[in-house]
Amino acid sequence: MSDPKLRPPSSQLEESIPQKDSDSTKTKQEPPSSSTSTNSSRSEIQNVGTFTTVTSPTSTSKSNWARIRHWKPPPARYDPLNPPEFTIYLNMLFGFASCFTVSNLYYNQAILNRIAVSFSVPFEAASTVATLMQAGYAGGLLLLCPLGDIFPRRPFILSLVLFTALAWIILCLTTSFPLFQAISFVCGFTTVTPQLMLPLVGDLAPPHRRASSLAVVVSGLSLGLLIARILSGILANYSADWRNIYWFGLGVQFLVLGLLYIWMPDYPSKNPEGVNYFRMLWEIAFMLFTEPLLAQASLVAFCLSAVFMSYWTTLSFLLSSPPFEYSSMIIGLFGLIGVMVILLAPIYSRKVIDKIQPLVSALIGLAVELSGVIVGTFTGTFSVAGVVIQAVTVDLGGQFTQIGNRAAIYDIQPKKRNRVNTAYMVAAFSGQLTGSAVGNRLYAQGGWRLNGSCSIGFIVFAILVCLARGPREKGWVGWSGGWSIRRDDLPPKKGADEEVPPTEKALEEAGGDDVARDGSVSGRQK
């Protein structure tokens, strides 16, 4: 028996269009009797050409419902002969949606003590809410995100946002702690919209602007984490009900749903022929052992995520102890250090990362992060300046490296970008879990410096992984293909427009294998 395939739903409706009768093709109809006119189940007779079709009221209502269900606002309609432009405004909409959907995962972290009091449970039990939300998110990454390679992205994303928002209402109202835990897991499971947005941007952005376009969405992700924690803490301090932040999250989710419904184009499925779901899951693991670039980027992502979580997990222990002894409010404000870095990431990506090899960007980010972690590790125990320097460089270096990695891996098998992204994110999420666990253990055993020394080891290992394989190398190890740091798929310089034939210029801008996919977009965005 062959394995079943998941197929995308058809957006094309086959409708029977009645035609007007001509004098030569009129069909005589008997006048309806009184019994027929009073019968609610009688059929409507329509003449179509020389044929008579019978349409029941049930089929008519179904057809009307289908029209309503498939209707889209004009900006969201997709014309394959004239695809919608991928503008900066659409890019910013994706970043906004990513920011305020990923926030769902972090609203609870600053108010776990209030949740414990409200439900009359121990703090240890309340902390499981954050764990369940993250566990649900991990499950959604693995099981839902690959479906972006099968279904059209617009209905899939809108359905996830709507389902999450409706389930979120229960979190705002329930007084049952077990139900609150269960729905938290479910909402985490369906809050994977940002991880569907990133491969979509990889599809739409031309190769020479992919890094800066991805940086907008990645910055939205990072801002979502900070905004959720800050707003949650503020509302918890200045309002009587901790659920106010959940009501805020509900309103923002419906705002995101409305904006995406109006402006997100209905891009077609990447695999309309369907893909076996279980084989697709197997391919995620298989690609980590068959795609050298993906394996390299995933190892680097694992190390960076471990360093990031290790730092932020143990920072509160350091700052609340002598000689600092800061309050929880001041410790929370350290999260604002990364805001400027996050806002500058798209500009840096446009000016630098878009013009150089992604691997070079990763190495620059790792070098910046290594220098800051060294300073923070050995001066942070007696100077807050070292802690601040480490925070800035961890955020800055992490942004440079992650954006470069994503820009590189989205060139791997364009029809499998969601599976590629899932493999990458599973590695990054595993790094977060490792960094949190290892960081807490090492801090308990040897303090801040032992924990920082482990982070230095992670970064050095990531640098060695990057140096083991060059940006043009096709195998697992080596630097074949040249040492130039400039990207190979950049469009011609302005002065060369007269010398390059239009066809060749379009091909160069489209970038190799992505000609059919990116060529038209690239031309419009110049």
Coordinates of C-alpha atoms in Angstrom, one line a residue:
M1 CA 0.0 0.0 0.0
S2 CA 1.5 3.3 -1.0
D3 CA 1.9 6.0 1.6
P4 CA -0.8 8.7 1.6
K5 CA 0.2 12.2 0.5
L6 CA -0.9 15.5 1.9
R7 CA -2.1 17.7 -0.9
P8 CA -2.8 21.4 -0.8
P9 CA -6.5 22.4 -1.0
S10 CA -7.6 23.7 -4.4
S11 CA -8.4 27.4 -4.5
Q12 CA -10.1 27.1 -7.9
L13 CA -13.8 26.7 -7.8
E14 CA -15.6 25.0 -10.6
E15 CA -18.8 26.9 -11.1
S16 CA -21.7 26.4 -13.4
I17 CA -22.4 29.8 -15.1
P18 CA -25.9 30.1 -16.5
Q19 CA -26.3 31.6 -19.9
K20 CA -29.1 33.7 -21.2
D21 CA -31.6 32.0 -23.5
S22 CA -31.8 33.0 -27.1
D23 CA -35.0 32.9 -29.1
S24 CA -33.9 29.8 -31.0
T25 CA -33.0 27.8 -27.8
K26 CA -35.9 28.5 -25.5
T27 CA -37.3 25.6 -23.6
K28 CA -40.9 25.4 -22.8
Q29 CA -41.7 25.1 -19.1
E30 CA -45.0 24.1 -17.5
P31 CA -46.3 26.6 -15.1
P32 CA -45.7 25.4 -11.5
S33 CA -48.7 23.9 -9.7
S34 CA -49.7 25.2 -6.3
S35 CA -48.3 22.1 -4.7
T36 CA -45.0 22.5 -6.4
S37 CA -44.7 26.2 -5.5
T38 CA -45.2 25.4 -1.8
N39 CA -42.7 22.6 -1.7
S40 CA -39.5 23.8 0.0
S41 CA -37.4 21.2 -1.7
R42 CA -38.4 22.0 -5.3
S43 CA -35.6 22.5 -7.8
E44 CA -34.7 25.6 -9.7
I45 CA -34.7 25.1 -13.5
Q46 CA -32.1 27.0 -15.4
N47 CA -31.5 26.8 -19.2
V48 CA -27.9 26.7 -20.2
G49 CA -27.6 26.8 -24.0
T50 CA -29.7 23.9 -25.3
F51 CA -29.3 21.9 -22.1
T52 CA -31.3 22.0 -19.0
T53 CA -29.4 21.9 -15.6
V54 CA -31.0 21.3 -12.3
T55 CA -29.5 23.2 -9.3
S56 CA -30.9 22.5 -5.9
P57 CA -31.0 25.2 -3.2
T58 CA -28.5 23.2 -1.2
S59 CA -25.9 23.3 -4.0
T60 CA -26.6 27.0 -4.5
S61 CA -26.0 27.8 -0.9
K62 CA -22.8 25.8 -0.9
S63 CA -21.6 27.7 -4.0
N64 CA -22.3 31.0 -2.3
W65 CA -20.5 29.9 0.9
A66 CA -17.5 28.8 -1.2
R67 CA -17.4 32.2 -2.9
I68 CA -17.4 33.9 0.5
R69 CA -14.8 31.6 1.9
H70 CA -12.4 32.1 -1.0
W71 CA -13.0 35.8 -1.4
K72 CA -9.9 37.9 -0.8
P73 CA -9.3 41.7 -0.6
P74 CA -7.7 43.1 -3.8
P75 CA -4.2 43.4 -2.3
A76 CA -4.2 39.7 -1.3
R77 CA -5.1 38.4 -4.7
Y78 CA -2.4 36.5 -6.6
D79 CA -2.0 36.8 -10.4
P80 CA 0.6 34.3 -11.7
L81 CA 1.1 36.5 -14.8
N82 CA 1.7 39.6 -12.6
P83 CA 2.8 38.5 -9.1
P84 CA 2.4 41.0 -6.3
E85 CA 5.6 42.9 -5.5
F86 CA 7.5 42.1 -2.4
T87 CA 7.8 45.6 -1.0
I88 CA 9.4 47.0 2.1
Y89 CA 5.8 47.5 3.5
L90 CA 5.0 43.8 3.1
N91 CA 8.4 43.0 4.6
M92 CA 7.6 45.2 7.6
L93 CA 4.1 43.6 8.0
F94 CA 5.8 40.2 8.2
G95 CA 8.2 41.5 10.8
F96 CA 5.3 43.0 12.8
A97 CA 3.3 39.8 12.7
S98 CA 6.4 37.8 13.8
C99 CA 7.0 40.2 16.7
F100 CA 3.5 40.0 18.2
T101 CA 2.9 36.3 17.6
V102 CA 6.2 35.1 19.1
S103 CA 5.3 37.4 22.1
N104 CA 2.8 34.8 23.1
L105 CA 5.6 32.5 24.4
Y106 CA 7.0 35.1 26.8
Y107 CA 4.2 37.0 28.4
N108 CA 4.0 34.6 31.3
Q109 CA 7.7 34.6 32.2
A110 CA 7.6 37.9 34.2
I111 CA 4.3 37.1 36.0
L112 CA 4.7 33.5 37.1
N113 CA 4.6 34.6 40.8
R114 CA 1.2 36.3 40.2
I115 CA -0.1 33.3 38.3
A116 CA 0.9 31.1 41.3
V117 CA -1.0 33.3 43.7
S118 CA -4.0 33.6 41.5
F119 CA -4.4 29.8 41.0
S120 CA -3.2 29.0 44.6
V121 CA -0.4 26.7 43.4
P122 CA 3.3 26.6 44.4
F123 CA 5.7 28.6 42.3
E124 CA 7.3 25.4 41.0
A125 CA 3.9 24.4 39.5
A126 CA 3.4 27.9 38.0
S127 CA 6.8 27.7 36.4
T128 CA 5.5 24.7 34.3
V129 CA 3.4 27.2 32.3
A130 CA 6.5 28.6 30.7
T131 CA 7.9 25.2 30.2
L132 CA 4.8 23.9 28.6
M133 CA 4.5 26.9 26.3
Q134 CA 8.1 26.3 25.1
A135 CA 7.6 22.6 24.7
G136 CA 4.5 23.3 22.6
Y137 CA 6.5 25.6 20.4
A138 CA 9.2 23.0 19.9
G139 CA 6.5 20.5 18.9
G140 CA 5.0 23.0 16.5
L141 CA 8.4 23.7 14.9
L142 CA 8.8 20.0 14.2
L143 CA 5.3 19.0 13.2
L144 CA 3.6 22.1 11.8
C145 CA 6.3 24.1 10.1
P146 CA 7.2 21.5 7.4
L147 CA 3.5 21.8 6.2
G148 CA 4.5 25.2 4.8
D149 CA 6.1 23.2 1.9
I150 CA 2.7 21.7 1.1
F151 CA -0.1 24.1 1.8
P152 CA -0.6 27.7 0.4
R153 CA 1.0 29.9 3.1
R154 CA -1.8 32.5 3.3
P155 CA -4.7 30.2 4.5
F156 CA -2.3 28.1 6.6
I157 CA -0.9 31.1 8.5
L158 CA -4.3 32.8 8.9
S159 CA -5.8 29.5 10.3
L160 CA -3.0 29.2 12.8
V161 CA -3.3 32.8 14.0
L162 CA -7.1 32.5 14.3
F163 CA -7.0 29.2 16.1
T164 CA -4.4 30.6 18.6
A165 CA -6.4 33.7 19.2
L166 CA -9.6 31.7 19.9
A167 CA -7.7 29.4 22.3
W168 CA -6.1 32.4 23.9
I169 CA -9.6 33.5 25.1
I170 CA -9.6 30.5 27.4
L171 CA -6.3 31.6 29.0
C172 CA -7.9 35.0 29.7
L173 CA -11.0 33.6 31.4
T174 CA -10.3 30.1 32.9
T175 CA -10.0 29.6 36.7
S176 CA -8.8 26.0 36.3
F177 CA -5.0 25.7 36.5
P178 CA -4.8 22.3 34.7
L179 CA -6.9 23.8 31.8
F180 CA -4.6 26.8 31.8
Q181 CA -1.6 24.5 31.5
A182 CA -3.1 22.5 28.7
I183 CA -4.2 25.5 26.6
S184 CA -0.7 27.1 27.2
F185 CA 0.8 24.0 25.5
V186 CA -1.7 24.2 22.6
C187 CA -1.1 27.9 22.1
G188 CA 2.7 27.3 22.1
F189 CA 2.2 24.5 19.5
T190 CA 0.4 26.8 17.1
T191 CA 2.5 29.9 17.6
V192 CA 4.8 29.1 14.8
T193 CA 3.8 31.9 12.4
P194 CA 7.3 33.5 12.5
Q195 CA 9.0 30.3 11.4
L196 CA 6.6 30.2 8.4
M197 CA 7.3 33.8 7.6
L198 CA 11.1 33.4 7.4
P199 CA 11.1 30.8 4.6
L200 CA 8.4 32.8 2.8
V201 CA 10.7 35.9 2.8
G202 CA 13.5 33.6 1.6
D203 CA 11.2 32.7 -1.4
L204 CA 10.2 36.2 -2.2
A205 CA 13.3 38.3 -1.7
P206 CA 15.8 38.5 -4.5
P207 CA 19.2 36.8 -3.6
H208 CA 21.1 40.1 -3.4
R209 CA 18.6 41.5 -0.8
R210 CA 17.7 38.3 1.0
A211 CA 19.8 39.1 4.1
S212 CA 18.3 42.5 4.7
S213 CA 14.8 41.2 4.1
L214 CA 15.3 38.4 6.5
A215 CA 16.8 40.8 9.1
V216 CA 13.5 42.7 9.3
V217 CA 11.7 39.5 10.3
V218 CA 14.5 38.3 12.6
S219 CA 14.5 41.7 14.3
G220 CA 10.7 41.3 14.8
L221 CA 11.3 38.0 16.5
S222 CA 13.9 39.5 18.8
L223 CA 11.8 42.5 19.6
G224 CA 8.8 40.2 20.4
L225 CA 10.8 38.5 23.1
L226 CA 11.8 41.9 24.7
I227 CA 8.4 43.6 24.3
A228 CA 6.6 40.7 25.9
R229 CA 8.8 40.6 29.0
I230 CA 8.8 44.4 29.4
L231 CA 5.1 44.9 28.9
S232 CA 4.3 42.0 31.1
G233 CA 6.4 43.3 33.9
I234 CA 5.0 46.8 33.6
L235 CA 1.4 45.7 33.6
A236 CA 2.0 43.3 36.5
N237 CA 3.4 46.2 38.6
Y238 CA 0.9 48.9 37.7
S239 CA -2.4 46.9 37.4
A240 CA -4.4 44.8 39.8
D241 CA -5.1 41.9 37.4
W242 CA -2.2 39.9 35.8
R243 CA -4.5 38.8 33.0
N244 CA -4.4 42.3 31.5
I245 CA -1.3 41.3 29.6
Y246 CA -3.2 38.3 28.2
W247 CA -6.1 40.5 27.1
F248 CA -3.5 42.7 25.4
G249 CA -2.0 39.7 23.7
L250 CA -5.5 38.7 22.5
G251 CA -6.2 42.1 21.0
V252 CA -2.8 42.2 19.2
Q253 CA -3.4 38.7 17.7
F254 CA -6.7 39.8 16.2
L255 CA -4.9 42.9 14.8
V256 CA -2.3 40.7 13.2
L257 CA -5.0 38.5 11.8
G258 CA -6.8 41.4 10.2
L259 CA -3.7 43.0 8.7
L260 CA -2.5 39.7 7.2
Y261 CA -6.0 39.0 5.9
I262 CA -6.0 42.3 4.0
W263 CA -2.4 42.5 2.8
M264 CA -0.9 39.1 2.7
P265 CA -1.0 37.8 -0.9
D266 CA -2.3 34.3 -1.6
Y267 CA 1.0 32.8 -2.8
P268 CA 0.6 29.3 -4.4
S269 CA 1.8 26.1 -2.9
K270 CA 5.4 25.2 -3.6
N271 CA 4.5 21.5 -4.0
P272 CA 1.0 21.3 -5.4
E273 CA 1.5 17.7 -6.3
G274 CA 1.6 16.8 -2.6
V275 CA 4.3 15.3 -0.3
N276 CA 4.2 12.4 2.0
Y277 CA 4.1 13.9 5.5
F278 CA 6.1 11.2 7.3
R279 CA 8.7 11.1 4.5
M280 CA 8.9 14.9 4.9
L281 CA 9.7 14.5 8.6
W282 CA 12.4 11.9 7.8
E283 CA 13.9 14.3 5.3
I284 CA 14.4 16.9 8.0
A285 CA 16.8 14.7 9.9
F286 CA 18.2 13.2 6.6
M287 CA 19.2 16.7 5.3
L288 CA 21.4 17.3 8.4
F289 CA 23.6 14.4 7.2
T290 CA 23.5 15.1 3.5
E291 CA 23.6 18.9 3.2
P292 CA 27.0 20.1 4.4
L293 CA 25.9 23.8 4.4
L294 CA 22.9 23.0 6.6
A295 CA 24.9 20.9 9.0
Q296 CA 27.5 23.7 9.3
A297 CA 24.9 26.4 9.9
S298 CA 23.0 24.2 12.4
L299 CA 26.1 23.5 14.5
V300 CA 26.9 27.2 14.6
A301 CA 23.3 28.0 15.6
F302 CA 23.4 25.4 18.4
C303 CA 26.5 27.0 19.9
L304 CA 25.2 30.6 19.6
S305 CA 21.9 29.7 21.2
A306 CA 23.7 27.9 24.0
V307 CA 25.8 31.0 24.7
F308 CA 22.8 33.3 24.5
M309 CA 20.6 31.4 26.9
S310 CA 23.5 30.7 29.3
Y311 CA 24.2 34.4 29.6
W312 CA 20.6 35.6 30.1
T313 CA 19.7 32.7 32.4
T314 CA 22.5 33.3 34.9
L315 CA 22.6 37.2 34.6
S316 CA 19.9 37.6 37.2
F317 CA 21.9 35.5 39.7
L318 CA 25.0 37.7 39.1
L319 CA 23.3 41.1 39.3
S320 CA 21.2 40.2 42.4
S321 CA 24.4 39.1 44.4
P322 CA 27.1 41.3 45.9
P323 CA 28.7 43.6 44.8
F324 CA 25.7 44.7 42.7
E325 CA 22.5 43.6 44.5
Y326 CA 20.2 45.2 41.9
S327 CA 16.4 45.0 42.2
S328 CA 14.3 42.9 39.8
M329 CA 13.2 46.0 38.0
I330 CA 16.7 47.1 37.2
I331 CA 17.7 43.6 36.2
G332 CA 14.8 43.5 33.8
L333 CA 15.9 46.8 32.2
F334 CA 19.1 45.1 31.0
G335 CA 16.9 43.5 28.3
L336 CA 16.6 47.0 26.7
I337 CA 20.3 46.9 25.9
G338 CA 19.7 44.8 22.9
V339 CA 16.9 47.0 21.4
M340 CA 19.3 49.3 19.5
V341 CA 21.2 46.3 18.2
I342 CA 18.0 44.7 17.0
L343 CA 16.8 47.9 15.2
L344 CA 20.2 48.4 13.5
A345 CA 20.3 44.8 12.2
P346 CA 18.3 45.5 8.9
I347 CA 20.5 48.5 8.1
Y348 CA 23.7 46.6 8.7
S349 CA 22.4 43.6 6.7
R350 CA 21.5 45.9 3.8
K351 CA 24.9 47.7 3.8
V352 CA 27.2 44.8 4.6
I353 CA 25.7 41.3 4.8
D354 CA 23.9 41.6 1.4
K355 CA 27.2 42.3 -0.2
I356 CA 29.5 39.6 1.3
Q357 CA 29.4 35.9 1.6
P358 CA 27.1 34.8 4.5
L359 CA 29.9 32.7 6.0
V360 CA 32.1 35.9 6.3
S361 CA 29.2 37.6 8.1
A362 CA 29.0 34.7 10.5
L363 CA 32.7 34.8 11.2
I364 CA 32.5 38.6 11.9
G365 CA 29.6 38.0 14.3
L366 CA 31.4 35.2 16.1
A367 CA 34.6 37.3 16.4
V368 CA 32.6 40.2 17.9
E369 CA 30.8 37.9 20.3
L370 CA 34.0 36.1 21.4
S371 CA 35.7 39.4 22.3
G372 CA 32.7 40.6 24.3
V373 CA 32.2 37.3 26.2
I374 CA 35.9 37.3 27.1
V375 CA 35.6 40.8 28.6
G376 CA 32.4 40.1 30.4
T377 CA 33.6 36.8 31.8
F378 CA 36.7 38.1 33.5
T379 CA 35.5 41.6 34.5
G380 CA 31.8 41.0 35.1
T381 CA 32.2 39.9 38.7
F382 CA 33.4 43.3 39.8
S383 CA 32.3 45.8 37.0
V384 CA 28.9 46.2 35.5
A385 CA 30.5 47.7 32.4
G386 CA 31.8 44.2 31.6
V387 CA 28.3 42.8 31.9
V388 CA 26.9 45.5 29.6
I389 CA 29.7 44.9 27.0
Q390 CA 28.9 41.2 27.0
A391 CA 25.2 41.9 26.5
V392 CA 25.8 44.2 23.5
T393 CA 28.2 41.8 21.8
V394 CA 26.2 38.7 22.4
D395 CA 23.2 40.4 20.8
L396 CA 25.2 42.1 18.0
G397 CA 27.3 39.0 17.1
G398 CA 24.3 36.7 17.3
Q399 CA 22.3 38.9 14.9
F400 CA 25.1 39.0 12.4
T401 CA 25.7 35.3 12.5
Q402 CA 22.1 34.2 12.5
I403 CA 21.1 36.4 9.6
G404 CA 24.1 35.3 7.6
N405 CA 23.3 31.6 8.3
R406 CA 19.7 32.0 7.3
A407 CA 20.6 33.8 4.1
A408 CA 22.9 30.9 3.2
I409 CA 20.6 28.0 4.0
Y410 CA 17.6 29.3 2.0
D411 CA 19.6 28.5 -1.1
I412 CA 19.4 24.8 -0.3
Q413 CA 16.6 23.1 -2.2
P414 CA 14.1 26.0 -2.7
K415 CA 11.1 23.7 -2.7
K416 CA 12.0 22.4 0.8
R417 CA 12.7 25.7 2.5
N418 CA 10.3 25.1 5.4
R419 CA 12.0 21.7 6.1
V420 CA 15.4 23.3 5.9
N421 CA 14.2 26.0 8.3
T422 CA 12.8 23.4 10.7
A423 CA 16.1 21.5 10.8
Y424 CA 17.9 24.7 11.5
M425 CA 15.5 25.8 14.3
V426 CA 15.5 22.4 15.9
A427 CA 19.3 22.7 16.3
A428 CA 18.9 26.3 17.6
F429 CA 16.2 25.3 20.1
S430 CA 18.4 22.3 21.3
G431 CA 21.2 24.8 21.9
Q432 CA 18.8 27.0 24.0
L433 CA 17.9 24.0 26.2
T434 CA 21.6 23.0 26.5
G435 CA 22.7 26.6 27.4
S436 CA 20.0 27.0 30.0
A437 CA 20.8 23.6 31.7
V438 CA 24.6 23.8 31.5
G439 CA 24.7 27.5 32.4
N440 CA 22.7 26.9 35.6
R441 CA 24.8 23.9 36.6
L442 CA 28.2 25.6 36.0
Y443 CA 27.1 28.8 37.8
A444 CA 26.1 26.8 40.8
Q445 CA 29.5 24.9 40.8
G446 CA 32.0 27.6 39.9
G447 CA 30.2 30.9 39.5
W448 CA 30.1 33.5 36.7
R449 CA 33.6 32.8 35.3
L450 CA 33.2 29.1 35.0
N451 CA 30.0 29.6 33.1
G452 CA 31.6 32.3 30.9
S453 CA 34.6 30.0 30.1
C454 CA 32.2 27.4 28.8
S455 CA 30.6 30.0 26.5
I456 CA 34.0 30.9 25.2
G457 CA 34.5 27.2 24.4
F458 CA 31.2 27.1 22.5
I459 CA 32.1 30.2 20.4
V460 CA 35.6 28.9 19.6
F461 CA 34.1 25.6 18.4
A462 CA 31.7 27.5 16.2
I463 CA 34.5 29.5 14.6
L464 CA 36.4 26.2 13.9
V465 CA 33.2 24.8 12.2
C466 CA 33.0 27.9 10.0
L467 CA 36.7 27.8 9.1
A468 CA 36.5 24.1 8.2
R469 CA 34.3 24.8 5.1
G470 CA 34.5 27.7 2.7
P471 CA 31.5 29.5 1.3
R472 CA 31.9 28.0 -2.2
E473 CA 32.9 24.5 -1.1
K474 CA 30.5 21.7 -2.2
G475 CA 31.9 19.0 0.0
W476 CA 32.1 18.7 3.8
V477 CA 35.6 20.2 4.3
G478 CA 37.7 22.6 2.2
W479 CA 37.9 26.0 0.7
S480 CA 37.6 25.2 -3.0
G481 CA 36.0 27.9 -5.3
G482 CA 38.1 30.9 -4.2
W483 CA 38.7 33.1 -1.3
S484 CA 36.8 36.2 -2.4
I485 CA 34.4 37.5 0.3
R486 CA 32.1 39.2 -2.3
R487 CA 28.9 37.5 -3.1
D488 CA 28.7 35.9 -6.5
D489 CA 25.1 36.7 -7.3
L490 CA 25.2 40.5 -6.9
P491 CA 23.6 42.4 -9.8
P492 CA 25.8 44.4 -12.2
K493 CA 27.1 47.8 -11.1
K494 CA 25.2 50.8 -12.4
G495 CA 28.0 51.7 -14.9
A496 CA 27.7 48.4 -16.6
D497 CA 24.0 48.6 -17.6
E498 CA 24.8 49.4 -21.3
E499 CA 27.3 46.6 -21.6
V500 CA 25.1 43.8 -20.2
P501 CA 22.3 42.5 -22.4
P502 CA 18.9 42.7 -20.7
T503 CA 18.4 39.0 -20.6
E504 CA 21.8 38.2 -19.1
K505 CA 21.2 41.0 -16.6
A506 CA 17.9 39.6 -15.5
L507 CA 19.5 36.1 -15.1
E508 CA 22.3 37.5 -13.0
E509 CA 19.9 39.4 -10.7
A510 CA 17.8 36.3 -10.3
G511 CA 20.8 34.3 -9.2
G512 CA 21.4 30.8 -10.7
D513 CA 18.8 28.2 -9.8
D514 CA 16.3 30.8 -8.6
V515 CA 15.7 32.4 -12.0
A516 CA 12.1 31.4 -12.4
R517 CA 11.3 32.2 -8.8
D518 CA 13.1 35.5 -8.1
G519 CA 13.7 37.1 -11.5
S520 CA 10.6 39.1 -11.8
V521 CA 10.7 40.3 -8.2
S522 CA 14.3 41.3 -8.5
G523 CA 13.6 43.5 -11.5
R524 CA 10.8 45.3 -9.7
Q525 CA 12.7 46.0 -6.6
K526 CA 15.6 47.8 -8.3

